[in-house]
Amino acid sequence: MAEIINLNRARKARQKAAAAATAATNRLLHGRTRADREARRIERERADRHIEGHKREDDHD
């Protein structure tokens, strides 16, 4: 005799596996590593400081 399976569990397991595969694909396509995010943040802060240092000061007192 065949093994009895819970159809709801089987359906949910199939959906969970599909979602995990989609998530893995999205991580590869859109994800950035922590090091990439940190490097981008540091670069942006350095550029902001550079531009701020070159701004004129207005003396309209």
mmCIF file of C-alpha atoms in Angstrom:
data_model
loop_
_atom_site.group_PDB
_atom_site.id
_atom_site.type_symbol
_atom_site.label_atom_id
_atom_site.label_comp_id
_atom_site.label_asym_id
_atom_site.label_seq_id
_atom_site.Cartn_x
_atom_site.Cartn_y
_atom_site.Cartn_z
ATOM 1 C CA MET A 1 0.000 0.000 0.000
ATOM 2 C CA ALA A 2 1.203 3.534 -0.751
ATOM 3 C CA GLU A 3 2.366 5.907 1.905
ATOM 4 C CA ILE A 4 -0.250 8.414 3.015
ATOM 5 C CA ILE A 5 0.838 12.015 2.532
ATOM 6 C CA ASN A 6 -0.703 15.241 3.660
ATOM 7 C CA LEU A 7 -1.480 17.181 0.483
ATOM 8 C CA ASN A 8 -1.376 20.540 2.259
ATOM 9 C CA ARG A 9 2.122 19.843 3.572
ATOM 10 C CA ALA A 10 3.290 18.696 0.149
ATOM 11 C CA ARG A 11 1.857 21.818 -1.501
ATOM 12 C CA LYS A 12 3.417 24.121 1.080
ATOM 13 C CA ALA A 13 6.783 22.371 0.821
ATOM 14 C CA ARG A 14 6.703 22.767 -2.975
ATOM 15 C CA GLN A 15 5.861 26.490 -2.640
ATOM 16 C CA LYS A 16 8.584 26.973 -0.048
ATOM 17 C CA ALA A 17 11.180 25.359 -2.317
ATOM 18 C CA ALA A 18 10.088 27.549 -5.242
ATOM 19 C CA ALA A 19 10.267 30.669 -3.081
ATOM 20 C CA ALA A 20 13.759 29.718 -1.880
ATOM 21 C CA ALA A 21 14.931 29.269 -5.464
ATOM 22 C CA THR A 22 13.483 32.646 -6.441
ATOM 23 C CA ALA A 23 15.110 34.278 -3.424
ATOM 24 C CA ALA A 24 18.496 32.794 -4.319
ATOM 25 C CA THR A 25 18.195 34.106 -7.865
ATOM 26 C CA ASN A 26 17.234 37.575 -6.614
ATOM 27 C CA ARG A 27 20.167 37.628 -4.207
ATOM 28 C CA LEU A 28 22.524 36.936 -7.077
ATOM 29 C CA LEU A 29 20.944 39.555 -9.322
ATOM 30 C CA HIS A 30 20.226 42.357 -6.853
ATOM 31 C CA GLY A 31 22.094 41.613 -3.670
ATOM 32 C CA ARG A 32 25.237 43.389 -2.580
ATOM 33 C CA THR A 33 27.666 42.176 0.000
ATOM 34 C CA ARG A 34 28.233 44.020 3.244
ATOM 35 C CA ALA A 35 31.687 45.024 2.044
ATOM 36 C CA ASP A 36 30.198 46.540 -1.121
ATOM 37 C CA ARG A 37 27.642 48.526 0.894
ATOM 38 C CA GLU A 38 30.301 49.768 3.318
ATOM 39 C CA ALA A 39 32.673 50.756 0.508
ATOM 40 C CA ARG A 40 29.871 52.670 -1.225
ATOM 41 C CA ARG A 41 28.924 54.431 2.029
ATOM 42 C CA ILE A 42 32.543 55.444 2.709
ATOM 43 C CA GLU A 43 32.965 56.689 -0.853
ATOM 44 C CA ARG A 44 29.757 58.736 -0.621
ATOM 45 C CA GLU A 45 30.822 60.277 2.720
ATOM 46 C CA ARG A 46 34.257 61.150 1.303
ATOM 47 C CA ALA A 47 32.645 62.846 -1.712
ATOM 48 C CA ASP A 48 30.282 64.800 0.560
ATOM 49 C CA ARG A 49 33.198 66.037 2.678
ATOM 50 C CA HIS A 50 35.129 66.986 -0.461
ATOM 51 C CA ILE A 51 32.234 69.020 -1.853
ATOM 52 C CA GLU A 52 31.464 70.599 1.510
ATOM 53 C CA GLY A 53 35.094 71.721 1.780
ATOM 54 C CA HIS A 54 34.894 73.524 -1.554
ATOM 55 C CA LYS A 55 31.716 75.469 -0.900
ATOM 56 C CA ARG A 56 31.911 79.234 -0.610
ATOM 57 C CA GLU A 57 30.994 80.963 2.570
ATOM 58 C CA ASP A 58 28.611 83.885 2.179
ATOM 59 C CA ASP A 59 29.124 86.834 4.533
ATOM 60 C CA HIS A 60 25.852 88.764 4.260
ATOM 61 C CA ASP A 61 25.804 90.230 7.766
#
